[in-house]
CSV table of C-alpha atoms in Angstrom, one decimal:
chain,number,residue,atom,x,y,z
A,1,MET,CA,-6.0,-18.5,-35.4
A,2,PHE,CA,-2.7,-17.5,-33.7
A,3,SER,CA,0.2,-19.9,-33.8
A,4,ARG,CA,2.0,-20.5,-30.5
A,5,ARG,CA,4.9,-18.4,-31.7
A,6,GLU,CA,2.6,-15.5,-32.7
A,7,ALA,CA,0.8,-15.7,-29.4
A,8,ILE,CA,4.1,-15.4,-27.5
A,9,ARG,CA,5.1,-12.5,-29.7
A,10,GLN,CA,1.8,-10.7,-29.0
A,11,LEU,CA,2.3,-11.3,-25.3
A,12,GLY,CA,5.6,-9.5,-25.6
A,13,VAL,CA,4.0,-6.5,-27.3
A,14,THR,CA,1.0,-6.0,-25.0
A,15,GLY,CA,2.3,-7.4,-21.8
A,16,SER,CA,-1.0,-7.2,-19.9
A,17,VAL,CA,-1.9,-10.8,-19.9
A,18,LEU,CA,1.5,-11.8,-18.8
A,19,ALA,CA,1.5,-9.0,-16.2
A,20,LEU,CA,-1.5,-10.4,-14.6
A,21,ALA,CA,0.2,-13.7,-14.0
A,22,PRO,CA,1.7,-12.7,-10.6
A,23,PHE,CA,-1.8,-11.9,-9.3
A,24,ALA,CA,-3.1,-15.4,-10.2
A,25,PRO,CA,-2.0,-17.2,-7.0
A,26,GLN,CA,-4.0,-14.9,-4.8
A,27,THR,CA,-7.0,-15.3,-7.0
A,28,ARG,CA,-6.8,-19.1,-6.6
A,29,ALA,CA,-6.3,-18.8,-2.9
A,30,ALA,CA,-9.2,-16.5,-2.4
A,31,THR,CA,-11.5,-18.7,-4.5
A,32,ALA,CA,-10.5,-21.8,-2.6
A,33,HIS,CA,-10.5,-20.3,0.9
A,34,ASN,CA,-13.7,-18.3,0.4
A,35,THR,CA,-13.5,-16.6,3.8
A,36,ALA,CA,-14.3,-13.4,2.0
A,37,ALA,CA,-18.1,-13.9,1.8
A,38,LEU,CA,-19.7,-10.7,2.9
A,39,ASP,CA,-22.4,-10.3,5.5
A,40,GLU,CA,-24.9,-8.4,3.5
A,41,ASN,CA,-26.1,-6.6,6.6
A,42,LYS,CA,-22.7,-5.1,7.4
A,43,PRO,CA,-20.6,-2.8,5.2
A,44,PRO,CA,-17.2,-4.3,4.1
A,45,LYS,CA,-14.1,-3.2,5.9
A,46,ARG,CA,-11.2,-1.7,3.9
A,47,PHE,CA,-7.6,-0.9,4.5
A,48,VAL,CA,-5.1,1.2,2.5
A,49,PHE,CA,-1.4,1.4,3.3
A,50,VAL,CA,0.6,4.3,2.0
A,51,ILE,CA,4.3,3.7,2.5
A,52,ARG,CA,7.0,6.3,1.9
A,53,SER,CA,10.8,6.3,2.2
A,54,ASN,CA,13.2,8.3,4.5
A,55,GLY,CA,11.1,8.0,7.6
A,56,VAL,CA,8.3,10.1,9.0
A,57,LEU,CA,9.8,12.5,11.5
A,58,THR,CA,8.1,12.6,14.9
A,59,THR,CA,8.2,16.4,14.8
A,60,GLU,CA,6.6,16.7,11.3
A,61,ILE,CA,3.3,15.1,12.3
A,62,GLN,CA,3.1,16.4,15.9
A,63,PRO,CA,-0.1,18.4,16.6
A,64,ARG,CA,0.3,22.0,17.7
A,65,GLY,CA,0.4,22.4,21.5
A,66,LEU,CA,1.8,18.9,22.0
A,67,GLU,CA,5.3,19.6,20.8
A,68,HIS,CA,6.7,18.8,24.3
A,69,LEU,CA,5.7,15.1,23.8
A,70,VAL,CA,8.3,14.2,21.2
A,71,LYS,CA,12.0,14.1,21.3
A,72,THR,CA,13.9,15.5,18.3
A,73,ARG,CA,17.1,13.5,18.5
A,74,PRO,CA,17.7,9.7,18.9
A,75,HIS,CA,19.7,10.0,22.1
A,76,ALA,CA,17.5,12.6,23.8
A,77,GLY,CA,15.6,10.0,25.8
A,78,HIS,CA,12.0,8.9,25.5
A,79,ILE,CA,8.7,9.9,26.9
A,80,LYS,CA,8.1,7.7,30.0
A,81,LYS,CA,4.3,8.0,30.3
A,82,ALA,CA,1.5,7.4,27.9
A,83,HIS,CA,-0.5,10.4,26.7
A,84,ARG,CA,-3.8,10.6,24.8
A,85,ALA,CA,-5.5,13.7,23.6
A,86,SER,CA,-8.5,14.6,21.4
A,87,LEU,CA,-7.4,16.1,18.1
A,88,SER,CA,-10.6,18.3,18.3
A,89,LYS,CA,-8.6,20.5,20.8
A,90,HIS,CA,-5.5,20.8,18.6
A,91,GLN,CA,-4.5,21.9,15.1
A,92,LEU,CA,-2.6,19.4,13.1
A,93,HIS,CA,0.9,20.1,12.0
A,94,HIS,CA,1.1,22.6,9.1
A,95,ALA,CA,2.4,20.0,6.7
A,96,MET,CA,-0.8,18.0,7.4
A,97,LYS,CA,-3.1,20.9,6.6
A,98,PRO,CA,-4.8,19.0,3.7
A,99,VAL,CA,-6.4,16.5,6.2
A,100,GLU,CA,-7.3,19.2,8.8
A,101,PRO,CA,-11.0,19.2,7.6
A,102,LEU,CA,-11.0,15.5,8.2
A,103,LYS,CA,-9.5,15.7,11.6
A,104,GLU,CA,-12.3,13.7,13.3
A,105,TYR,CA,-11.1,10.8,11.2
A,106,VAL,CA,-7.4,11.2,11.9
A,107,ASN,CA,-5.3,9.3,14.5
A,108,VAL,CA,-1.6,10.2,15.2
A,109,PHE,CA,0.5,7.5,16.8
A,110,GLN,CA,3.8,8.3,18.4
A,111,GLY,CA,6.3,6.1,20.4
A,112,LEU,CA,5.8,2.8,18.6
A,113,SER,CA,9.0,0.9,18.0
A,114,GLY,CA,10.0,-1.7,15.4
A,115,LYS,CA,13.3,-3.0,16.5
A,116,MET,CA,12.5,-6.5,15.2
A,117,CYS,CA,13.1,-5.0,11.7
A,118,ARG,CA,16.6,-4.5,10.4
A,119,ALA,CA,17.9,-2.5,7.4
A,120,SER,CA,20.0,0.4,6.3
A,121,HIS,CA,17.7,2.4,4.0
A,122,ASN,CA,14.4,0.5,4.3
A,123,ALA,CA,13.2,-2.4,6.3
A,124,PRO,CA,12.0,-5.2,3.9
A,125,TYR,CA,8.5,-6.5,4.8
A,126,MET,CA,8.2,-4.1,7.6
A,127,LEU,CA,4.4,-4.4,7.2
A,128,GLY,CA,5.0,-7.9,8.7
A,129,ALA,CA,7.0,-6.7,11.7
A,130,PHE,CA,9.7,-9.3,11.1
A,131,GLY,CA,13.4,-9.0,10.3
A,132,THR,CA,15.2,-10.2,7.1
A,133,ALA,CA,18.8,-10.4,6.1
A,134,GLY,CA,18.1,-8.2,3.1
A,135,GLY,CA,15.6,-7.1,0.5
A,136,ASN,CA,16.2,-10.0,-1.8
A,137,ILE,CA,15.4,-12.6,0.9
A,138,PRO,CA,12.0,-14.2,0.5
A,139,PRO,CA,9.5,-13.2,3.2
A,140,ARG,CA,9.3,-15.6,6.2
A,141,MET,CA,5.5,-15.0,6.8
A,142,ALA,CA,2.6,-12.9,5.7
A,143,THR,CA,2.5,-9.1,6.2
A,144,VAL,CA,-0.5,-7.4,7.7
A,145,ASP,CA,-1.9,-6.3,4.3
A,146,GLY,CA,-1.4,-9.9,3.0
A,147,LEU,CA,-3.3,-11.3,6.0
A,148,LEU,CA,-6.1,-8.8,5.6
A,149,ALA,CA,-6.3,-9.7,1.9
A,150,GLN,CA,-6.8,-13.3,2.8
A,151,LYS,CA,-9.7,-12.5,5.2
A,152,LEU,CA,-11.5,-9.8,3.2
A,153,SER,CA,-13.3,-10.0,-0.2
A,154,GLY,CA,-12.6,-8.6,-3.5
A,155,VAL,CA,-12.0,-9.6,-7.1
A,156,PHE,CA,-8.4,-8.6,-6.4
A,157,PRO,CA,-7.8,-9.7,-2.7
A,158,HIS,CA,-4.8,-7.3,-2.7
A,159,LEU,CA,-3.8,-4.5,-5.0
A,160,GLY,CA,-0.4,-2.9,-5.0
A,161,PHE,CA,0.6,0.3,-6.7
A,162,MET,CA,4.2,1.6,-6.6
A,163,MET,CA,6.5,4.3,-7.9
A,164,ASP,CA,9.2,2.8,-10.1
A,165,ASN,CA,10.9,3.5,-13.3
A,166,HIS,CA,8.5,4.5,-16.1
A,167,GLY,CA,7.3,1.6,-18.2
A,168,SER,CA,5.0,-1.3,-18.3
A,169,THR,CA,6.2,-3.3,-15.4
A,170,ILE,CA,5.1,-5.4,-12.4
A,171,SER,CA,7.4,-4.9,-9.5
A,172,TYR,CA,8.2,-6.5,-6.1
A,173,PRO,CA,9.1,-3.8,-3.6
A,174,HIS,CA,9.8,-6.2,-0.7
A,175,LEU,CA,6.9,-4.8,1.3
A,176,SER,CA,4.0,-7.2,1.1
A,177,ALA,CA,3.7,-10.9,1.4
A,178,TRP,CA,0.8,-13.3,1.1
A,179,ASP,CA,2.6,-16.0,3.1
A,180,LYS,CA,6.0,-17.5,3.6
A,181,GLY,CA,8.0,-17.2,0.4
A,182,LYS,CA,5.1,-15.5,-1.4
A,183,GLU,CA,5.8,-11.8,-2.1
A,184,LEU,CA,2.9,-9.8,-3.4
A,185,PRO,CA,3.3,-7.9,-6.7
A,186,TYR,CA,2.7,-4.1,-7.3
A,187,TYR,CA,1.7,-2.3,-10.4
A,188,ALA,CA,4.4,0.2,-11.4
A,189,ASP,CA,2.7,1.4,-14.6
A,190,PRO,CA,-0.6,3.1,-14.1
A,191,MET,CA,-1.7,2.4,-17.7
A,192,MET,CA,-1.1,-1.4,-17.2
A,193,ALA,CA,-3.1,-1.3,-14.0
A,194,TYR,CA,-5.9,0.6,-15.7
A,195,ARG,CA,-6.3,-1.9,-18.4
A,196,ASP,CA,-6.3,-4.8,-15.9
A,197,LEU,CA,-8.8,-3.2,-13.5
A,198,PHE,CA,-11.1,-1.3,-15.9
A,199,GLY,CA,-10.4,-2.9,-19.2
A,200,THR,CA,-14.0,-4.1,-19.5
A,201,VAL,CA,-15.2,-0.5,-19.8
A,202,ILE,CA,-12.2,1.1,-21.4
A,203,LYS,CA,-12.8,3.2,-24.6
A,204,GLY,CA,-10.7,4.6,-27.4
A,205,SER,CA,-7.4,3.2,-28.7
A,206,ALA,CA,-6.6,1.4,-25.5
A,207,LYS,CA,-9.6,-0.9,-26.0
A,208,ALA,CA,-7.8,-2.6,-28.9
A,209,GLU,CA,-5.0,-3.7,-26.6
A,210,VAL,CA,-7.4,-5.1,-24.0
A,211,ASP,CA,-9.2,-7.0,-26.8
A,212,ILE,CA,-5.9,-8.5,-27.9
A,213,ASP,CA,-5.1,-9.5,-24.4
A,214,ARG,CA,-8.5,-11.2,-24.0
A,215,ASN,CA,-8.2,-13.1,-27.2
A,216,ILE,CA,-4.6,-14.2,-26.4
A,217,LEU,CA,-5.7,-15.4,-22.9
A,218,ASP,CA,-8.6,-17.5,-24.4
A,219,PHE,CA,-6.2,-19.0,-26.9
A,220,MET,CA,-3.5,-19.8,-24.4
A,221,VAL,CA,-6.0,-21.6,-22.1
A,222,ASP,CA,-7.2,-23.8,-24.9
A,223,ASP,CA,-3.8,-24.3,-26.3
A,224,VAL,CA,-2.2,-25.3,-23.0
A,225,LYS,CA,-5.1,-27.8,-22.4
A,226,ARG,CA,-4.4,-29.4,-25.8
A,227,TYR,CA,-0.7,-29.5,-25.3
A,228,ARG,CA,-0.9,-30.9,-21.8
A,229,ASN,CA,-2.8,-34.0,-23.1
A,230,ARG,CA,0.2,-34.9,-25.2
A,231,LEU,CA,2.7,-35.0,-22.3
A,232,PRO,CA,3.7,-37.8,-20.0
A,233,ALA,CA,1.9,-37.8,-16.7
A,234,SER,CA,5.0,-36.5,-14.8
A,235,GLN,CA,5.0,-33.4,-17.0
A,236,GLN,CA,1.3,-32.8,-17.1
A,237,GLU,CA,1.3,-31.8,-13.4
A,238,LYS,CA,3.9,-29.1,-14.0
A,239,LEU,CA,2.0,-27.6,-16.9
A,240,GLY,CA,-1.2,-27.9,-14.9
A,241,HIS,CA,0.1,-25.2,-12.6
A,242,TYR,CA,0.4,-22.8,-15.5
A,243,LEU,CA,-3.0,-23.8,-16.8
A,244,ASP,CA,-4.5,-23.1,-13.3
A,245,GLY,CA,-3.0,-19.7,-13.4
A,246,PHE,CA,-4.4,-18.8,-16.8
A,247,GLU,CA,-7.9,-20.2,-15.8
A,248,SER,CA,-7.8,-18.1,-12.6
A,249,LEU,CA,-7.2,-15.0,-14.7
A,250,ASN,CA,-10.0,-16.0,-17.0
A,251,ARG,CA,-12.4,-16.4,-14.1
A,252,ARG,CA,-11.3,-12.9,-12.8
A,253,ARG,CA,-11.9,-11.4,-16.3
A,254,LYS,CA,-15.4,-12.9,-16.3
A,255,LYS,CA,-16.1,-11.4,-12.9
A,256,LEU,CA,-15.0,-8.0,-14.1
A,257,GLU,CA,-17.2,-8.3,-17.2
A,258,GLY,CA,-20.2,-9.1,-14.8
A,259,MET,CA,-19.4,-5.9,-13.0
A,260,LYS,CA,-19.5,-3.7,-16.1
A,261,THR,CA,-22.3,-1.4,-14.9
A,262,THR,CA,-20.6,-0.8,-11.6
A,263,LEU,CA,-17.2,-0.2,-13.2
A,264,GLU,CA,-18.7,2.3,-15.7
A,265,LYS,CA,-19.8,4.4,-12.8
A,266,CYS,CA,-16.6,4.4,-10.8
A,267,ALA,CA,-13.8,4.0,-13.3
A,268,PRO,CA,-11.6,7.1,-13.4
A,269,GLU,CA,-11.3,9.1,-16.6
A,270,LEU,CA,-8.4,7.9,-18.7
A,271,ARG,CA,-6.2,11.0,-18.8
A,272,ASP,CA,-2.6,11.9,-19.6
A,273,ILE,CA,-1.4,11.2,-16.0
A,274,TYR,CA,-1.8,7.5,-16.7
A,275,ARG,CA,0.9,7.7,-19.4
A,276,SER,CA,3.0,10.5,-17.9
A,277,GLU,CA,6.7,10.3,-17.3
A,278,ILE,CA,6.3,12.9,-14.5
A,279,GLU,CA,6.6,11.0,-11.3
A,280,ILE,CA,4.0,12.8,-9.2
A,281,GLU,CA,1.5,12.5,-12.0
A,282,ARG,CA,1.8,8.7,-12.0
A,283,LEU,CA,1.3,8.7,-8.2
A,284,ARG,CA,-1.9,10.7,-8.7
A,285,ALA,CA,-3.0,8.1,-11.1
A,286,HIS,CA,-2.3,5.3,-8.6
A,287,PHE,CA,-4.4,7.0,-5.9
A,288,GLU,CA,-7.2,7.6,-8.4
A,289,MET,CA,-7.3,3.9,-9.3
A,290,ALA,CA,-7.1,3.0,-5.6
A,291,GLY,CA,-10.2,5.0,-4.8
A,292,SER,CA,-12.1,3.6,-7.8
A,293,ALA,CA,-11.1,0.1,-6.9
A,294,LEU,CA,-12.5,0.5,-3.4
A,295,ILE,CA,-15.7,2.2,-4.5
A,296,GLY,CA,-16.3,-0.4,-7.2
A,297,GLY,CA,-15.6,-3.3,-4.9
A,298,LEU,CA,-12.6,-4.6,-6.8
A,299,SER,CA,-10.5,-4.8,-3.7
A,300,GLN,CA,-10.6,-4.1,0.1
A,301,VAL,CA,-6.9,-4.1,0.7
A,302,ILE,CA,-4.6,-1.8,-1.2
A,303,SER,CA,-0.9,-0.9,-0.7
A,304,ILE,CA,0.7,2.2,-2.3
A,305,ARG,CA,4.5,2.7,-2.5
A,306,ALA,CA,4.6,6.5,-2.7
A,307,ASP,CA,8.3,6.9,-3.7
A,308,HIS,CA,11.7,5.2,-3.9
A,309,MET,CA,15.3,6.2,-3.1
A,310,SER,CA,16.3,7.1,-6.7
A,311,MET,CA,13.3,9.3,-7.4
A,312,ARG,CA,13.7,13.0,-7.9
A,313,LEU,CA,10.0,13.8,-7.2
A,314,GLU,CA,9.7,15.7,-10.4
A,315,GLY,CA,6.8,18.1,-10.4
A,316,LEU,CA,7.1,19.2,-6.8
A,317,GLY,CA,9.7,22.0,-7.5
A,318,LEU,CA,12.4,20.5,-5.3
A,319,GLY,CA,15.3,20.7,-7.7
A,320,SER,CA,17.6,17.8,-8.6
A,321,LYS,CA,18.0,16.0,-5.2
A,322,THR,CA,16.9,12.4,-5.1
A,323,VAL,CA,14.8,11.0,-2.3
A,324,HIS,CA,18.0,9.4,-1.0
A,325,GLY,CA,19.8,12.8,-1.1
A,326,ILE,CA,16.9,14.4,0.8
A,327,GLY,CA,17.2,11.7,3.5
A,328,HIS,CA,20.8,12.6,4.2
A,329,MET,CA,19.9,16.1,5.1
A,330,ILE,CA,18.0,15.2,8.3
A,331,GLU,CA,20.0,16.6,11.2
A,332,GLY,CA,20.5,20.3,10.4
A,333,GLN,CA,18.1,22.9,11.6
A,334,LYS,CA,18.9,25.1,8.6
A,335,GLY,CA,19.0,22.4,6.0
A,336,GLY,CA,21.6,20.0,7.2
A,337,ASN,CA,24.0,18.4,4.9
A,338,GLY,CA,23.5,20.2,1.6
A,339,GLY,CA,20.0,21.6,2.2
A,340,GLU,CA,20.9,25.1,1.1
A,341,ASN,CA,22.0,23.8,-2.3
A,342,PHE,CA,18.6,22.8,-3.4
A,343,ASP,CA,17.7,24.4,-6.7
A,344,ASP,CA,14.8,26.3,-5.1
A,345,GLY,CA,16.8,27.1,-1.9
A,346,LYS,CA,14.6,25.0,0.4
A,347,GLY,CA,16.4,23.3,3.3
A,348,GLU,CA,15.7,19.9,4.8
A,349,PHE,CA,12.6,20.6,6.9
A,350,ALA,CA,10.9,22.8,4.3
A,351,THR,CA,11.6,20.2,1.7
A,352,ARG,CA,10.2,17.4,3.8
A,353,ALA,CA,7.1,19.6,4.5
A,354,VAL,CA,6.5,19.9,0.7
A,355,ILE,CA,6.6,16.1,0.3
A,356,LEU,CA,4.4,15.4,3.3
A,357,ASP,CA,1.9,18.0,2.2
A,358,PHE,CA,1.7,16.4,-1.2
A,359,HIS,CA,1.1,13.0,0.3
A,360,MET,CA,-1.6,14.4,2.6
A,361,GLN,CA,-3.3,16.0,-0.4
A,362,LEU,CA,-3.5,12.7,-2.1
A,363,ILE,CA,-4.8,11.0,1.0
A,364,ALA,CA,-7.3,13.7,1.7
A,365,LYS,CA,-8.7,13.5,-1.8
A,366,LEU,CA,-9.0,9.7,-1.5
A,367,ALA,CA,-10.7,10.1,1.9
A,368,LYS,CA,-13.1,12.7,0.6
A,369,ARG,CA,-14.1,10.4,-2.3
A,370,LEU,CA,-14.9,7.7,0.2
A,371,GLN,CA,-16.7,10.1,2.4
A,372,ALA,CA,-19.0,11.1,-0.5
A,373,VAL,CA,-20.3,7.6,-0.9
A,374,LYS,CA,-23.1,6.7,1.5
A,375,GLU,CA,-22.9,3.3,3.1
A,376,GLY,CA,-25.2,1.9,5.8
A,377,ASP,CA,-25.9,4.7,8.3
A,378,GLY,CA,-22.6,6.4,7.4
A,379,THR,CA,-20.1,6.6,4.5
A,380,MET,CA,-17.4,4.4,3.1
A,381,LEU,CA,-14.9,6.4,5.2
A,382,ASP,CA,-16.6,5.1,8.3
A,383,ASN,CA,-15.5,1.6,7.2
A,384,THR,CA,-12.0,2.4,5.8
A,385,VAL,CA,-8.6,3.0,7.4
A,386,ILE,CA,-5.9,4.7,5.4
A,387,VAL,CA,-2.5,4.1,7.1
A,388,TYR,CA,0.4,6.4,6.4
A,389,LEU,CA,3.9,5.4,7.5
A,390,SER,CA,7.5,5.0,6.4
A,391,ASP,CA,9.3,1.8,5.5
A,392,HIS,CA,12.1,2.9,7.9
A,393,GLY,CA,10.6,4.3,11.1
A,394,ASP,CA,11.4,7.9,11.9
A,395,ARG,CA,14.4,8.8,9.7
A,396,HIS,CA,16.6,7.9,6.8
A,397,HIS,CA,19.0,5.8,8.9
A,398,SER,CA,16.6,4.8,11.6
A,399,ASN,CA,17.4,3.1,15.0
A,400,PHE,CA,13.8,1.8,15.0
A,401,TYR,CA,13.0,3.2,18.5
A,402,ASP,CA,10.3,5.3,16.9
A,403,TRP,CA,7.9,4.5,14.1
A,404,PRO,CA,5.4,7.4,13.7
A,405,ILE,CA,2.1,6.5,12.0
A,406,VAL,CA,-0.9,8.5,10.9
A,407,THR,CA,-4.3,7.0,10.0
A,408,VAL,CA,-7.3,8.6,8.3
A,409,GLY,CA,-10.7,6.9,8.5
A,410,ARG,CA,-12.1,4.4,11.0
A,411,ILE,CA,-13.9,1.1,11.3
A,412,LYS,CA,-17.2,1.8,12.9
A,413,ASP,CA,-17.6,0.2,16.3
A,414,GLN,CA,-14.1,-1.3,16.0
A,415,LEU,CA,-11.5,1.3,15.5
A,416,THR,CA,-12.1,4.9,16.6
A,417,SER,CA,-10.5,8.1,15.3
A,418,GLY,CA,-9.8,11.7,16.3
A,419,HIS,CA,-7.0,10.9,18.7
A,420,TYR,CA,-3.4,11.7,19.4
A,421,ILE,CA,-1.8,8.7,21.1
A,422,GLN,CA,1.8,8.8,22.5
A,423,LEU,CA,3.1,5.5,23.9
A,424,PRO,CA,5.8,5.3,26.5
A,425,GLY,CA,9.2,5.1,24.9
A,426,TYR,CA,11.3,2.0,24.4
A,427,ASN,CA,12.3,0.3,27.7
A,428,HIS,CA,9.5,1.9,29.6
A,429,THR,CA,6.4,0.2,31.0
A,430,GLY,CA,3.5,0.3,28.6
A,431,HIS,CA,5.6,0.6,25.5
A,432,ARG,CA,4.2,-1.0,22.3
A,433,THR,CA,5.5,-1.9,18.8
A,434,ILE,CA,4.3,-1.8,15.2
A,435,ALA,CA,3.2,-5.4,15.7
A,436,ASN,CA,0.7,-4.2,18.3
A,437,PHE,CA,-0.6,-1.7,15.7
A,438,SER,CA,-1.0,-4.5,13.1
A,439,LEU,CA,-2.9,-6.6,15.7
A,440,SER,CA,-5.2,-3.6,16.1
A,441,LEU,CA,-6.0,-3.6,12.4
A,442,LEU,CA,-6.7,-7.3,12.3
A,443,HIS,CA,-9.0,-6.9,15.3
A,444,ALA,CA,-10.8,-4.1,13.6
A,445,ALA,CA,-11.2,-6.2,10.5
A,446,GLY,CA,-13.0,-8.8,12.6
A,447,HIS,CA,-10.1,-11.3,12.5
A,448,PRO,CA,-8.3,-11.0,15.8
A,449,GLN,CA,-5.2,-13.1,16.5
A,450,ASP,CA,-2.8,-13.5,19.4
A,451,THR,CA,0.5,-13.1,17.6
A,452,PHE,CA,1.9,-11.2,14.7
A,453,GLY,CA,5.4,-10.9,13.2
A,454,ASP,CA,8.5,-11.3,15.3
A,455,LYS,CA,7.9,-10.5,18.9
A,456,ASP,CA,10.0,-7.9,20.8
A,457,LEU,CA,9.9,-10.0,24.0
A,458,ARG,CA,10.3,-7.0,26.3
A,459,PHE,CA,6.8,-5.9,25.6
A,460,HIS,CA,3.3,-7.4,25.7
A,461,LEU,CA,1.6,-8.0,22.4
A,462,GLN,CA,-2.0,-6.6,22.4
A,463,ILE,CA,-4.2,-4.2,20.5
A,464,LEU,CA,-3.6,-0.4,20.8
A,465,ILE,CA,-7.0,1.2,20.3
A,466,THR,CA,-10.7,0.3,19.7
């Protein structure tokens, strides 16, 4: 038997049981709400959000032959009329070459704005289309991934993966919110995430850590119950919240144990990338787990933070510049402010193309995994939308007039694909915002609503595409 002191010591060593605690509230909410019951006759709908820093330039995702439909500087004016074209008649931008074979599943959105958001280097909770006074301010409402997680099913209603400092951590990147004041956590450490998601089928030395976590969790539940009975009634309620969290984790663990056969088939191979200190290797691990979690039915809403400002993108051959440094090189045609000083000689636009190409490689690999799984009269990719966008619109210091978005996948009979869609620019009739885009996703998920986020009162709030 563990003493309470020994249990706490073990928690400090392994960290996994404690790490799961931030995910407990959404487990309780999903169990109580139970809107996630699946119609067995319809495939589930899934959504993946991939968020990067430094903006997505309008020019770096523009299909060939449509270059005249974007403006390259913030004060060059805006397109006044809407344009829609079939991507079947155009090649994608060369930096998006990895998804060219999937072009029938791709949508490119240009001209959306997000002026309800405010920030210098990133817009906190931009997935909710609302403004905050800073990254440390609690969210005022749910973000779109949080809302979708409440409506759709999964052992993990929402899964977040993010790039952060190497180590066993759970992080809060100020991107996703379950509700007012309830920020959603992200796994920063791939190995921790692997143990929590696929611990029931893990093998080798890592299995011992999972077994310790399981034993500690069982002990803590029993011990907290015994301890609560000794407290006055006023204190029992407070401790009950902790007990509820532990029991929620126990219920989740039992669900995972019941899915052992499924998880054995879809769990990724536990390789060195899950423990790597090389940044892009850890991002590969996050994408692998995201695909396995979707295929295994662990979650239907996943958010991936693809970088952060202090990252050096080690492994892409881009030298010593940080993501923040890269962002400050945005204006020069030949590299801008310091572009020629890159260790490999690449300037700004070539550097950004390398980063975008790498992200598209990861997205393409995820999409192809889903496309290989038959579902209904199609594949999983026919019922999944992968959304690629920045946390800061179209540039490092954005004015939020433009918020380019790329999607890969579709929701059959709800959200079509294979389109280029250019909306009229800000202050022009027919303009739409990122809130409209989120309404489209909620509509495609089968949970339409009339409002979302903070309205830009100049423009109508309605869905963009079906």
